[in-house]
């Protein structure tokens, strides 16, 4: 397995700058980055609307506060 990583490293060194950029900005990398930003947005949005949403469900203040 160590030889595989060495070959990949050697292969990246032989590529031109434009080829490296195409490799870095490949479709799986772009999709993964977009998924990461969606997850962060979801976490931020949950933190903003958590209390009003729980109150709209009919929970009182003691049930909406954290236990720690």
mmCIF file with all atom_site columns, C-alpha atoms in Angstrom:
data_model
loop_
_atom_site.group_PDB
_atom_site.id
_atom_site.type_symbol
_atom_site.label_atom_id
_atom_site.label_alt_id
_atom_site.label_comp_id
_atom_site.label_asym_id
_atom_site.label_entity_id
_atom_site.label_seq_id
_atom_site.pdbx_PDB_ins_code
_atom_site.Cartn_x
_atom_site.Cartn_y
_atom_site.Cartn_z
_atom_site.occupancy
_atom_site.B_iso_or_equiv
_atom_site.pdbx_formal_charge
_atom_site.auth_seq_id
_atom_site.auth_comp_id
_atom_site.auth_asym_id
_atom_site.auth_atom_id
_atom_site.pdbx_PDB_model_num
ATOM 1  C CA . UNK A 1 1  ? 0.000   0.000  0.000   1.00 0.00 ? 1  UNK A CA 1
ATOM 2  C CA . UNK A 1 2  ? 2.920   2.323  0.671   1.00 0.00 ? 2  UNK A CA 1
ATOM 3  C CA . UNK A 1 3  ? 3.998   2.047  -2.953  1.00 0.00 ? 3  UNK A CA 1
ATOM 4  C CA . UNK A 1 4  ? 0.565   3.190  -4.119  1.00 0.00 ? 4  UNK A CA 1
ATOM 5  C CA . UNK A 1 5  ? 0.820   6.465  -2.189  1.00 0.00 ? 5  UNK A CA 1
ATOM 6  C CA . UNK A 1 6  ? 4.344   7.021  -3.483  1.00 0.00 ? 6  UNK A CA 1
ATOM 7  C CA . UNK A 1 7  ? 3.106   6.501  -7.053  1.00 0.00 ? 7  UNK A CA 1
ATOM 8  C CA . UNK A 1 8  ? 0.226   8.926  -6.509  1.00 0.00 ? 8  UNK A CA 1
ATOM 9  C CA . UNK A 1 9  ? 2.625   11.518 -5.046  1.00 0.00 ? 9  UNK A CA 1
ATOM 10 C CA . UNK A 1 10 ? 5.030   11.099 -7.972  1.00 0.00 ? 10 UNK A CA 1
ATOM 11 C CA . UNK A 1 11 ? 2.144   11.340 -10.422 1.00 0.00 ? 11 UNK A CA 1
ATOM 12 C CA . UNK A 1 12 ? 0.957   14.651 -8.877  1.00 0.00 ? 12 UNK A CA 1
ATOM 13 C CA . UNK A 1 13 ? 4.469   16.125 -9.122  1.00 0.00 ? 13 UNK A CA 1
ATOM 14 C CA . UNK A 1 14 ? 4.587   15.420 -12.851 1.00 0.00 ? 14 UNK A CA 1
ATOM 15 C CA . UNK A 1 15 ? 1.310   17.212 -13.597 1.00 0.00 ? 15 UNK A CA 1
ATOM 16 C CA . UNK A 1 16 ? 1.202   20.801 -14.796 1.00 0.00 ? 16 UNK A CA 1
ATOM 17 C CA . UNK A 1 17 ? -0.526  23.518 -12.771 1.00 0.00 ? 17 UNK A CA 1
ATOM 18 C CA . UNK A 1 18 ? -3.705  23.413 -14.866 1.00 0.00 ? 18 UNK A CA 1
ATOM 19 C CA . UNK A 1 19 ? -3.862  19.636 -14.553 1.00 0.00 ? 19 UNK A CA 1
ATOM 20 C CA . UNK A 1 20 ? -3.434  19.895 -10.775 1.00 0.00 ? 20 UNK A CA 1
ATOM 21 C CA . UNK A 1 21 ? -6.285  22.407 -10.581 1.00 0.00 ? 21 UNK A CA 1
ATOM 22 C CA . UNK A 1 22 ? -8.528  20.106 -12.609 1.00 0.00 ? 22 UNK A CA 1
ATOM 23 C CA . UNK A 1 23 ? -7.623  17.258 -10.257 1.00 0.00 ? 23 UNK A CA 1
ATOM 24 C CA . UNK A 1 24 ? -8.286  19.323 -7.115  1.00 0.00 ? 24 UNK A CA 1
ATOM 25 C CA . UNK A 1 25 ? -11.600 20.739 -8.360  1.00 0.00 ? 25 UNK A CA 1
ATOM 26 C CA . UNK A 1 26 ? -12.983 17.426 -9.542  1.00 0.00 ? 26 UNK A CA 1
ATOM 27 C CA . UNK A 1 27 ? -16.691 16.609 -9.308  1.00 0.00 ? 27 UNK A CA 1
ATOM 28 C CA . UNK A 1 28 ? -16.505 14.519 -6.086  1.00 0.00 ? 28 UNK A CA 1
ATOM 29 C CA . UNK A 1 29 ? -14.573 17.275 -4.302  1.00 0.00 ? 29 UNK A CA 1
ATOM 30 C CA . UNK A 1 30 ? -17.095 19.921 -5.341  1.00 0.00 ? 30 UNK A CA 1
ATOM 31 C CA . UNK A 1 31 ? -20.048 17.754 -4.285  1.00 0.00 ? 31 UNK A CA 1
ATOM 32 C CA . UNK A 1 32 ? -18.403 17.027 -0.928  1.00 0.00 ? 32 UNK A CA 1
ATOM 33 C CA . UNK A 1 33 ? -17.735 20.729 -0.326  1.00 0.00 ? 33 UNK A CA 1
ATOM 34 C CA . UNK A 1 34 ? -21.340 21.621 -1.120  1.00 0.00 ? 34 UNK A CA 1
ATOM 35 C CA . UNK A 1 35 ? -22.547 18.914 1.260   1.00 0.00 ? 35 UNK A CA 1
ATOM 36 C CA . UNK A 1 36 ? -20.306 20.313 3.987   1.00 0.00 ? 36 UNK A CA 1
ATOM 37 C CA . UNK A 1 37 ? -21.745 23.810 3.543   1.00 0.00 ? 37 UNK A CA 1
ATOM 38 C CA . UNK A 1 38 ? -25.303 22.446 3.623   1.00 0.00 ? 38 UNK A CA 1
ATOM 39 C CA . UNK A 1 39 ? -24.530 20.665 6.910   1.00 0.00 ? 39 UNK A CA 1
ATOM 40 C CA . UNK A 1 40 ? -23.083 23.832 8.448   1.00 0.00 ? 40 UNK A CA 1
ATOM 41 C CA . UNK A 1 41 ? -26.091 25.852 7.273   1.00 0.00 ? 41 UNK A CA 1
ATOM 42 C CA . UNK A 1 42 ? -28.401 23.250 8.832   1.00 0.00 ? 42 UNK A CA 1
ATOM 43 C CA . UNK A 1 43 ? -26.587 23.472 12.170  1.00 0.00 ? 43 UNK A CA 1
ATOM 44 C CA . UNK A 1 44 ? -26.770 27.268 12.173  1.00 0.00 ? 44 UNK A CA 1
ATOM 45 C CA . UNK A 1 45 ? -30.411 27.291 11.175  1.00 0.00 ? 45 UNK A CA 1
ATOM 46 C CA . UNK A 1 46 ? -31.326 24.786 13.888  1.00 0.00 ? 46 UNK A CA 1
ATOM 47 C CA . UNK A 1 47 ? -29.617 26.959 16.499  1.00 0.00 ? 47 UNK A CA 1
ATOM 48 C CA . UNK A 1 48 ? -31.586 29.998 15.375  1.00 0.00 ? 48 UNK A CA 1
ATOM 49 C CA . UNK A 1 49 ? -35.075 28.479 15.183  1.00 0.00 ? 49 UNK A CA 1
ATOM 50 C CA . UNK A 1 50 ? -34.811 25.821 17.909  1.00 0.00 ? 50 UNK A CA 1
ATOM 51 C CA . UNK A 1 51 ? -36.604 27.642 20.740  1.00 0.00 ? 51 UNK A CA 1
ATOM 52 C CA . UNK A 1 52 ? -39.416 29.199 18.643  1.00 0.00 ? 52 UNK A CA 1
ATOM 53 C CA . UNK A 1 53 ? -39.984 25.850 16.949  1.00 0.00 ? 53 UNK A CA 1
ATOM 54 C CA . UNK A 1 54 ? -40.217 23.959 20.238  1.00 0.00 ? 54 UNK A CA 1
ATOM 55 C CA . UNK A 1 55 ? -42.583 26.584 21.658  1.00 0.00 ? 55 UNK A CA 1
ATOM 56 C CA . UNK A 1 56 ? -44.767 26.256 18.568  1.00 0.00 ? 56 UNK A CA 1
ATOM 57 C CA . UNK A 1 57 ? -45.035 22.541 19.330  1.00 0.00 ? 57 UNK A CA 1
ATOM 58 C CA . UNK A 1 58 ? -46.498 23.430 22.734  1.00 0.00 ? 58 UNK A CA 1
ATOM 59 C CA . UNK A 1 59 ? -43.504 22.808 24.984  1.00 0.00 ? 59 UNK A CA 1
ATOM 60 C CA . UNK A 1 60 ? -43.034 25.122 27.950  1.00 0.00 ? 60 UNK A CA 1
ATOM 61 C CA . UNK A 1 61 ? -39.836 26.972 28.912  1.00 0.00 ? 61 UNK A CA 1
ATOM 62 C CA . UNK A 1 62 ? -38.469 24.245 31.203  1.00 0.00 ? 62 UNK A CA 1
ATOM 63 C CA . UNK A 1 63 ? -38.803 21.668 28.443  1.00 0.00 ? 63 UNK A CA 1
ATOM 64 C CA . UNK A 1 64 ? -37.005 23.828 25.878  1.00 0.00 ? 64 UNK A CA 1
ATOM 65 C CA . UNK A 1 65 ? -33.964 24.707 27.996  1.00 0.00 ? 65 UNK A CA 1
ATOM 66 C CA . UNK A 1 66 ? -30.858 22.485 27.907  1.00 0.00 ? 66 UNK A CA 1
ATOM 67 C CA . UNK A 1 67 ? -30.343 20.142 30.847  1.00 0.00 ? 67 UNK A CA 1
ATOM 68 C CA . UNK A 1 68 ? -26.645 20.894 31.413  1.00 0.00 ? 68 UNK A CA 1
#
